[in-house]
Coordinates of C-alpha atoms and ligand atoms in Angstrom, one line a residue:
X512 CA 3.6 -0.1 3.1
X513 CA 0.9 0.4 0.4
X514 CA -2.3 1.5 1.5
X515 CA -5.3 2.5 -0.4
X516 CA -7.4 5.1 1.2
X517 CA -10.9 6.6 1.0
X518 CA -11.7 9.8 2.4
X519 CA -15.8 10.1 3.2
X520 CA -16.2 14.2 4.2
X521 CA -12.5 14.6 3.3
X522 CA -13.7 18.4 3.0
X523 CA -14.2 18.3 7.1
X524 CA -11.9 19.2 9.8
X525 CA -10.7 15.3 9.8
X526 CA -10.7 14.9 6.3
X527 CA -8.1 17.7 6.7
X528 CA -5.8 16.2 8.7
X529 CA -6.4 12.8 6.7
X530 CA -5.2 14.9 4.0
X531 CA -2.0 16.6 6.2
X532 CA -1.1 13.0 7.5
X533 CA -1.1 11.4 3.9
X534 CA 1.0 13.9 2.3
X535 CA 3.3 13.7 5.3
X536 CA 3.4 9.9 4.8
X537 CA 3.8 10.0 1.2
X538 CA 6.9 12.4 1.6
X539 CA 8.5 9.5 3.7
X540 CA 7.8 7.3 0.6
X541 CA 5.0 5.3 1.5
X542 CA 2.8 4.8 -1.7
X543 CA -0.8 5.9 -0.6
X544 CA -3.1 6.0 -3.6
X545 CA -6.2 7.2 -2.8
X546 CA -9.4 5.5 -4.2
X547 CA -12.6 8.1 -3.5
X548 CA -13.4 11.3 -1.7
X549 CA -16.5 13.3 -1.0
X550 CA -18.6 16.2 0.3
X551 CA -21.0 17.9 0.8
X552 CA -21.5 20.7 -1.2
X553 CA -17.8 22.8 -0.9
X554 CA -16.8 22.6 -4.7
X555 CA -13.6 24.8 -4.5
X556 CA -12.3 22.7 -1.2
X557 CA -13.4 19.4 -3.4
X558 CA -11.1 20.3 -6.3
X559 CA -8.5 21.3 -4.0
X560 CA -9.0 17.9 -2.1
X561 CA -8.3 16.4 -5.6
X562 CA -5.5 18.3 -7.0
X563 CA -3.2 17.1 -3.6
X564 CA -4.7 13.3 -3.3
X565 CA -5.2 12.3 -7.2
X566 CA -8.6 10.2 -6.3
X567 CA -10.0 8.2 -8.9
X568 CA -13.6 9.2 -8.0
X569 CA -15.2 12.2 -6.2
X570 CA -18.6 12.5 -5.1
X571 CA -20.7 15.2 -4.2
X572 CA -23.7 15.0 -1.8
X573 CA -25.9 17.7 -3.4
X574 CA -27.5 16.0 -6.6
X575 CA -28.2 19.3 -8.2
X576 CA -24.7 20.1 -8.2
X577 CA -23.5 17.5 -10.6
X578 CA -22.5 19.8 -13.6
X579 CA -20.8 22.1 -11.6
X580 CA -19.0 19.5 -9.9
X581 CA -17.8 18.0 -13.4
X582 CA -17.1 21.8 -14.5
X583 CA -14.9 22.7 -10.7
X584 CA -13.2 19.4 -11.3
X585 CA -12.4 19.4 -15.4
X586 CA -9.4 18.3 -16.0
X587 CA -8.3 16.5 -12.8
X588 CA -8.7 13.2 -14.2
X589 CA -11.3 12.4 -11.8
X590 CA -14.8 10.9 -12.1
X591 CA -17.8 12.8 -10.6
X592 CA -20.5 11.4 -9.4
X593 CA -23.6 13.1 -7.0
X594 CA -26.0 12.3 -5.1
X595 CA -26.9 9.3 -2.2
X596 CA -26.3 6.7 -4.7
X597 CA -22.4 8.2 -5.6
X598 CA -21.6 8.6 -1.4
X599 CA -22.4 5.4 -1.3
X600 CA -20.0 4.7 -4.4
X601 CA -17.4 6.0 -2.7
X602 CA -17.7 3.5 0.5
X603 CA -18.3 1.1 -1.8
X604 CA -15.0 1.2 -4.3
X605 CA -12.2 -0.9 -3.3
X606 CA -9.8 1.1 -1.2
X607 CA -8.8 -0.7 1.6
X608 CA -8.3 1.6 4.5
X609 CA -11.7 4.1 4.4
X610 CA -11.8 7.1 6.8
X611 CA -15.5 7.8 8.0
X612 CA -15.5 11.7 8.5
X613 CA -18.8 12.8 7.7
X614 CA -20.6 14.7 10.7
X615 CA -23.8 12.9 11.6
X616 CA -26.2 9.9 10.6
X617 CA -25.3 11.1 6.8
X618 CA -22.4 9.4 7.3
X619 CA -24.0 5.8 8.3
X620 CA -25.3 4.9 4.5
X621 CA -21.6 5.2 2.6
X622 CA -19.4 3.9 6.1
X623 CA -22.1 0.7 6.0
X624 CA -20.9 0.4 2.1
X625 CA -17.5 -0.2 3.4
X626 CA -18.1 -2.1 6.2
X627 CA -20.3 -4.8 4.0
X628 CA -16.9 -5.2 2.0
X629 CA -15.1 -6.0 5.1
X630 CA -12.9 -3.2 4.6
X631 CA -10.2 -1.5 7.4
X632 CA -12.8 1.4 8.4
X633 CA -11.3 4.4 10.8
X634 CA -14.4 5.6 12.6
X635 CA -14.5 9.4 13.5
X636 CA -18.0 9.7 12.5
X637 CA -19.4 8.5 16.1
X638 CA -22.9 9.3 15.5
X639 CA -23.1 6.6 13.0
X640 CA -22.5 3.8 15.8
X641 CA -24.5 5.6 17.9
X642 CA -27.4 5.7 15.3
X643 CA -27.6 2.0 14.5
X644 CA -25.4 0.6 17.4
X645 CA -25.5 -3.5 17.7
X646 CA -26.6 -3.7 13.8
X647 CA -23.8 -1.9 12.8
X648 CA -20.9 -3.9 14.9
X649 CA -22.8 -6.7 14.1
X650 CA -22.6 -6.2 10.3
X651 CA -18.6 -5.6 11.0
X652 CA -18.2 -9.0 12.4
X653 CA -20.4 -10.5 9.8
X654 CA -18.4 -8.9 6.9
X655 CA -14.5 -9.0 9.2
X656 CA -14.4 -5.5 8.5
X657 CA -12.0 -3.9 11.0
X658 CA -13.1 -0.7 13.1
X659 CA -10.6 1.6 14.0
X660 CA -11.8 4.0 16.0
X661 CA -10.6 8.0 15.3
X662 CA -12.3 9.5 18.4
X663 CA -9.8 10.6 20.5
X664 CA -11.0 8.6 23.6
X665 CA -12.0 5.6 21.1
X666 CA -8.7 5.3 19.9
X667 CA -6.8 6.1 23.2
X668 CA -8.4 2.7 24.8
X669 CA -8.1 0.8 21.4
X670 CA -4.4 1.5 22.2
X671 CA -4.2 0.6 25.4
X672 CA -6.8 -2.3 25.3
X673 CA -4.6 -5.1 26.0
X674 CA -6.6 -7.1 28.1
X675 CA -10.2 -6.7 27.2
X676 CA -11.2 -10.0 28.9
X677 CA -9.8 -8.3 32.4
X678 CA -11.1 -4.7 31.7
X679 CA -12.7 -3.4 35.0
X680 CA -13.8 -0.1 34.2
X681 CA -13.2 2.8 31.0
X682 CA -12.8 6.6 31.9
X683 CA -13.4 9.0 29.2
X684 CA -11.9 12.2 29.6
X685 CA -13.9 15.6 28.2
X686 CA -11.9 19.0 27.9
X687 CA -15.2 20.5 29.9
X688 CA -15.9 22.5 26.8
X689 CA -15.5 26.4 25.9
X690 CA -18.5 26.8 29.2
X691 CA -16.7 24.5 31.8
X692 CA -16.7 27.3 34.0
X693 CA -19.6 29.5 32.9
X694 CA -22.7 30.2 34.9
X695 CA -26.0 28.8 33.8
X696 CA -26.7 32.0 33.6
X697 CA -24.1 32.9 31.0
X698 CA -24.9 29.7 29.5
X699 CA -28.6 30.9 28.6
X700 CA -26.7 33.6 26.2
X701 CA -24.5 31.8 24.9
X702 CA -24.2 32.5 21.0
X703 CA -22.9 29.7 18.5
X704 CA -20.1 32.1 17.5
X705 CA -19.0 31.0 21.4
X706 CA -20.2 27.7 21.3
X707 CA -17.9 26.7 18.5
X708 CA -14.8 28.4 20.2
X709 CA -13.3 25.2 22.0
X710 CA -10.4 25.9 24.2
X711 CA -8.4 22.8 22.9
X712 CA -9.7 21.4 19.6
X713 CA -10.5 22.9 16.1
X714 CA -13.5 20.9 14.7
X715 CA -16.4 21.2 13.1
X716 CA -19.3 23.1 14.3
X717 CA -21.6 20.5 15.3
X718 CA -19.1 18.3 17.4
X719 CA -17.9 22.0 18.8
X720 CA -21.6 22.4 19.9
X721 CA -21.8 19.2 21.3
X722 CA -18.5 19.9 22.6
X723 CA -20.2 22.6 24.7
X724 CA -23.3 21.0 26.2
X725 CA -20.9 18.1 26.7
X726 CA -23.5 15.9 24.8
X727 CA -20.6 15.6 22.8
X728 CA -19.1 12.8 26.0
X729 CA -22.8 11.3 26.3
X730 CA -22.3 10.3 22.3
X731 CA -18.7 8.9 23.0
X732 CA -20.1 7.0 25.8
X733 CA -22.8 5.0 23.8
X734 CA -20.2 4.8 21.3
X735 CA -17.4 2.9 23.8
X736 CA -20.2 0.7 24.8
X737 CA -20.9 -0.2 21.8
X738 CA -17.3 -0.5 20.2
X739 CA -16.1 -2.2 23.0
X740 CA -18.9 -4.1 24.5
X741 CA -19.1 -2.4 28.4
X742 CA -22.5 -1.5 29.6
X743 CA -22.7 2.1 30.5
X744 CA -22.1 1.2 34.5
X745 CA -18.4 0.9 33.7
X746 CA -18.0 3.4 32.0
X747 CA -17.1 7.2 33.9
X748 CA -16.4 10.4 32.2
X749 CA -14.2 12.7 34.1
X750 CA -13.6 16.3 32.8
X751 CA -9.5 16.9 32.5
X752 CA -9.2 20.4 31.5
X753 CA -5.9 20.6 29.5
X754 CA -6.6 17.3 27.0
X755 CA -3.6 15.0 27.4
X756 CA -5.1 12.3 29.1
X757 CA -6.9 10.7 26.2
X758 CA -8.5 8.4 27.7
X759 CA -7.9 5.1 30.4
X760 CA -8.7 1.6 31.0
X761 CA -9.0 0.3 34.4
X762 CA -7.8 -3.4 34.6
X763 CA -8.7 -5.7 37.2
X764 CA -5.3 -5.9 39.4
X765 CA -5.5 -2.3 39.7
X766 CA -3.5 -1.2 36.8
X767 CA -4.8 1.9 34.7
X768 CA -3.5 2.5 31.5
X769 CA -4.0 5.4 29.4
X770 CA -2.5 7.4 26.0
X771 CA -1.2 10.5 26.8
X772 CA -0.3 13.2 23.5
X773 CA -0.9 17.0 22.8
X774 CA -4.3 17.3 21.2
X775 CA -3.7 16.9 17.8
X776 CA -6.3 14.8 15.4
X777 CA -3.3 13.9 13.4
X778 CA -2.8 11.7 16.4
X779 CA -5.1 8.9 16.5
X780 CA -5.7 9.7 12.5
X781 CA -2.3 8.2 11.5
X782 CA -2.7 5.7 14.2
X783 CA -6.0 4.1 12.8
X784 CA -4.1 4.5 9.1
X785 CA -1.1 2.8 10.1
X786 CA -2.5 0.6 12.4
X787 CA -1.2 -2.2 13.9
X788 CA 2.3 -0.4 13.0
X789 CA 3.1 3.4 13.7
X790 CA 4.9 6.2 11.9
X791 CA 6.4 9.4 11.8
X792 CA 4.1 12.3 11.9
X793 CA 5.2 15.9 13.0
X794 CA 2.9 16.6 15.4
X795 CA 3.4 18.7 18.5
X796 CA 5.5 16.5 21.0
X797 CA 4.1 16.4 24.8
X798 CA 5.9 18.8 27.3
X799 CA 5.2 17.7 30.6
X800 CA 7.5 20.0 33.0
X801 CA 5.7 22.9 30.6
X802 CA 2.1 21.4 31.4
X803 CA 3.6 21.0 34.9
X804 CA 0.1 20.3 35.8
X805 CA -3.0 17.4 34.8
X806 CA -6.6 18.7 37.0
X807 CA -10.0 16.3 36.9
X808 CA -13.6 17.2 38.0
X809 CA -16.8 15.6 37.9
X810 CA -18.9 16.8 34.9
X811 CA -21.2 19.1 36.7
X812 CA -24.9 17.4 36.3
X813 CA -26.9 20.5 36.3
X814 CA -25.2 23.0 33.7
X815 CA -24.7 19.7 31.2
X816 CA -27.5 17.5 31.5
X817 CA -27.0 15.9 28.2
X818 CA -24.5 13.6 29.6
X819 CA -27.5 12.3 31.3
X820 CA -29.9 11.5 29.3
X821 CA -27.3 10.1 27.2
X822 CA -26.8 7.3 29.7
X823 CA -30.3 6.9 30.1
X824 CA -30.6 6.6 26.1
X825 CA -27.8 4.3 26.4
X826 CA -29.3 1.9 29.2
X827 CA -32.8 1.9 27.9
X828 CA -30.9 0.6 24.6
X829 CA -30.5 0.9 20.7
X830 CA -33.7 2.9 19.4
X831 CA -33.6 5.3 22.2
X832 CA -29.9 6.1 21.4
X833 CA -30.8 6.1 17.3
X834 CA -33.6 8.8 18.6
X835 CA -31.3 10.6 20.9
X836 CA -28.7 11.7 18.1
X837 CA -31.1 12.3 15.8
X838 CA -33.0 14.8 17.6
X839 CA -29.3 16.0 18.9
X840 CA -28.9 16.7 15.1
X841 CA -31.6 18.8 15.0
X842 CA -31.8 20.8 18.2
X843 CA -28.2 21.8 17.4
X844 CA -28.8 22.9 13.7
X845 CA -31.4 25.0 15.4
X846 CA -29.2 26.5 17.5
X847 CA -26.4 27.8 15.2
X848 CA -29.6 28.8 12.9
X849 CA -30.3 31.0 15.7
X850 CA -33.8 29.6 16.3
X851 CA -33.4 28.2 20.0
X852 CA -31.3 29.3 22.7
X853 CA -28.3 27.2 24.0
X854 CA -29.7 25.3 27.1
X855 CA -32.7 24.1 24.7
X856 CA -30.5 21.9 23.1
X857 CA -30.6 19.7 25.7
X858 CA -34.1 20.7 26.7
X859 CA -35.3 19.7 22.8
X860 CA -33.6 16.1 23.1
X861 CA -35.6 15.6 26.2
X862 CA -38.5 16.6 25.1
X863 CA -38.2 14.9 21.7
X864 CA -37.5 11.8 24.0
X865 CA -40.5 11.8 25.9
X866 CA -43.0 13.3 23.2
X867 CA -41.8 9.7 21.0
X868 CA -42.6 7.7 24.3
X869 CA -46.0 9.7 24.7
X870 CA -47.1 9.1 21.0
X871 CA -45.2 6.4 19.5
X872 CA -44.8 4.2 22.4
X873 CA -43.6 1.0 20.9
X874 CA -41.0 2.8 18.7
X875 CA -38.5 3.2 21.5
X876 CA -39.3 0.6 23.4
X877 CA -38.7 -2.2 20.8
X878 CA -35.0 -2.9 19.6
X879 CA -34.7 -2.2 15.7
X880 CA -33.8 -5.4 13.9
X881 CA -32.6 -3.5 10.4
X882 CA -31.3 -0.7 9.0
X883 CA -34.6 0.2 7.8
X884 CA -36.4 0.1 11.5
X885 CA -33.4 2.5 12.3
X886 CA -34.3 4.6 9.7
X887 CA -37.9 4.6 10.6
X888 CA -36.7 5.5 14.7
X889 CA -34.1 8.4 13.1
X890 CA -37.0 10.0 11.1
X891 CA -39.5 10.4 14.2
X892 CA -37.2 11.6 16.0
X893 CA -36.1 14.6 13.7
X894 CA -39.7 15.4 13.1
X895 CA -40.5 15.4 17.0
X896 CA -37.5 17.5 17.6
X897 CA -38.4 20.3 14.7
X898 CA -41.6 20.4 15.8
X899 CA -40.4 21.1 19.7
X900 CA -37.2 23.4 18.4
X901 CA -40.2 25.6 16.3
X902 CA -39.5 24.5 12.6
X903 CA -42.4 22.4 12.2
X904 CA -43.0 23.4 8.3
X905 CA -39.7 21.0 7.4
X906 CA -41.0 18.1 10.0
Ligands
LIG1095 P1 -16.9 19.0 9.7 O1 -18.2 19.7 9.8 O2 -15.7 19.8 9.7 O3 -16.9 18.1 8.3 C1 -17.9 17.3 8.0 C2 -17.7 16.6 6.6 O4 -18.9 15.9 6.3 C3 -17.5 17.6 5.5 O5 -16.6 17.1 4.5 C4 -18.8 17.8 4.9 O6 -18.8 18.2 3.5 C5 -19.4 16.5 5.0 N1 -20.9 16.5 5.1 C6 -21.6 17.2 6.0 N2 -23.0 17.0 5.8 C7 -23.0 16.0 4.9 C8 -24.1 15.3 4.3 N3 -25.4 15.6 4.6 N4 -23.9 14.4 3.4 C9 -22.6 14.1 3.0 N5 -21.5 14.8 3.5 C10 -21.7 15.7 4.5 O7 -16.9 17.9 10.8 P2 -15.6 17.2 11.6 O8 -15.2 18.0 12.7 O9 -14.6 16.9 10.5 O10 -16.2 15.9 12.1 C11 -16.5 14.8 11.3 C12 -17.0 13.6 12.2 O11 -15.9 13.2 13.0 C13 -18.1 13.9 13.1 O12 -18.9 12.8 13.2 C14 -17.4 14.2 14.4 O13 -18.2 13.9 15.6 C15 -16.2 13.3 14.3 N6 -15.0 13.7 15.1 C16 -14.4 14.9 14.8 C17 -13.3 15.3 15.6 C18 -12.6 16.6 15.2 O14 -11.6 16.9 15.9 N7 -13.0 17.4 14.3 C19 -12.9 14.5 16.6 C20 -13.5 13.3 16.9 C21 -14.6 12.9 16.2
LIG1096 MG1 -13.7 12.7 21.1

């Protein structure tokens, strides 16, 4: 197999393992050559990116940063390029295989660049679907790009999707988070030093926080509607505490399938790369007499309600989901700044929600027809939030 591969956010927690899966496949033989990476601003973990994957260009998202970049990466035999315009480079060049891994709606302008060259895209970035939903799956089908979704649940039913025509219902499972069994109380003091501490995942700190206010689940549930085309009705999350259950698809004869494997990203990363084949990767092997036990409980409505208005963002439709994630963005970038406490997260989504109803009435209610009308939903929404999360000077 040869496979060309871009890495967007190959700094990240995913772009991590990309990196560990590559280098394992590579030892096996497999030629990998690896088109374009980028970041954000992490020069030293850029260059290090670099010297193990030999990319023929590297971007950097901080404009301002371009002579250092060209100075931390001298002598790699790399390009450099900064800015918007170079992200989007980066989706753009042709590698066939592109991993999405940027955190956020940063990620939706170089992913797009891929997706309009129809290429193979593996999808961890879920807040990009969730930003611009049906335009972006539509622009997929237009361009046959392929999706391949990274999210662990996303991936675990692409795997077992055999029958979509004769799919009854999805169940999403969520670890419960590092305050599953907190008080509300406890919750209210939480610190973002606790937040990020998840119990069976090491990721990033904004899907950690989201992680912990289980918003997190309400993003992967717009995002299985949208990837797979089931309204939010048959679609359940169920919290399963010790993360082997990936995911299951309920069939209509009463079958249930579901992927099952230690949680390791490496996982469903080297899936989506090798997909519709599988290979060798050294990841922990599932020890079921060890586990000796899988638990389930119902997502408890009133410490997490940001599983709820996710499924209302979800069934009122595409600009209220675009809004939702945007002012998630924000109200958790407030939090780990230490300007709002943890239950305002939710609390500054809802109210960011309702103040864009109150004001801007016809900017939720109509469904946006281009990227640009996305754009336009995104923005009020981050100013609406900062204004309600107390940082009004950058709204
Ligand atoms: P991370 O914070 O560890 O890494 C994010 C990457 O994006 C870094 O390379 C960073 O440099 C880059 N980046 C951040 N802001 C940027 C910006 N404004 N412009 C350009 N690049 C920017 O995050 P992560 O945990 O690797 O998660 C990445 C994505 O994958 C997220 O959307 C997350 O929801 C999703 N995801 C992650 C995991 C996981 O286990 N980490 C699991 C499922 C899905
Ligand atoms: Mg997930």
């Amino acid at each position: 197999m040869t496979r060309s591969v871009s890495i967007l956010g190959v700094t990240g927690s995913i772009g991590q393992s990309t990196i560990q899966v590559i280098e394992e496949l590579r030892a096996q033989g497999r030629d990998i050559p690896v088109e374009a990476v980028t970041a954000a601003s992490r020069l030293d973990a850029l260059a290090e990116a670099c010297r193990r994957l030999k990319p023929k260009f590297a971007a950097i998202a901080d404009a301002s940063l371009l002579s250092e970049a060209k100075a931390a990466l001298a002598g790699l035999n790399v390009e450099v390029g900064a800015g918007a315009s170079a992200l989007e480079e980066a989706g753009a060049r042709p590698a066939e295989w592109v991993m999405s891994a940027i955190v956020g709606a940063a990620g939706l302008a170089p992913t797009m660049a891929a997706v309009r060259r129809g290429a193979h895209v593996a999808l961890a970035n879920k807040e990009c679907l969730v930003c611009a939903g049906p335009l972006f799956i539509e622009a997929a089908q237009a361009h046959e790009a392929t999706l391949l979704p990274v999210d662990s649940e996303h991936n675990a039913i692409f795997q077992v999707l055999t029958h979509p025509e004769r799919v009854e219902r999805l169940t999403l499972t969520a670890s419960g988070g590092p305050f599953r069994t907190w008080t509300r109380e406890q919750m209210a003091a939480a610190t973002p030093a606790q937040a990020c501490a998840h119990p069976m995942w090491n990721m990033g700190r904004k899907i950690s926080v989201d992680s912990a206010t289980l918003m997190n689940k309400g993003l992967e549930l717009i995002e299985a509607s949208y990837l797979f085309g089931f309204p939010s009705k048959s679609i359940d999350v169920i919290v399963h505490p010790q993360s082997t259950i990936h995911s299951l698809v309920h069939y209509v004869d009463g079958s249930v399938l579901a992927q099952l494997g230690t949680p390791d990203m490496r996982i469903p990363i080297s899936y989506a790369l090798t997909w519709p084949d599988r290979a060798a990767v050294s990841t922990a092997r599932l020890d079921l007499a060890k586990l000796s036990q899988l638990t389930f409980e119902a997502p408890d409505p009133t410490r997490f309600p940001a599983l709820r208005l996710a499924r209302s963002a979800l069934d009122r439709g595409a600009a209220a989901t675009t809004a939702l994630s945007a002012a998630n963005e924000i109200a958790v970038e407030a939090f780990l700044d230490g300007r709002i406490r943890f239950l305002d997260i939710s609390n500054t989504v809802e109210e960011a929600l309702s103040h864009l109803e109150g004001a801007e009435a016809g900017l939720l209610a109509k469904m946006p027809s281009s990227f640009d009308e996305v754009k336009a939903v995104d923005q009020a929404a981050r100013r609406a939030a900062r204004l309600i999360a107390g940082n009004p000077a950058a709204a």
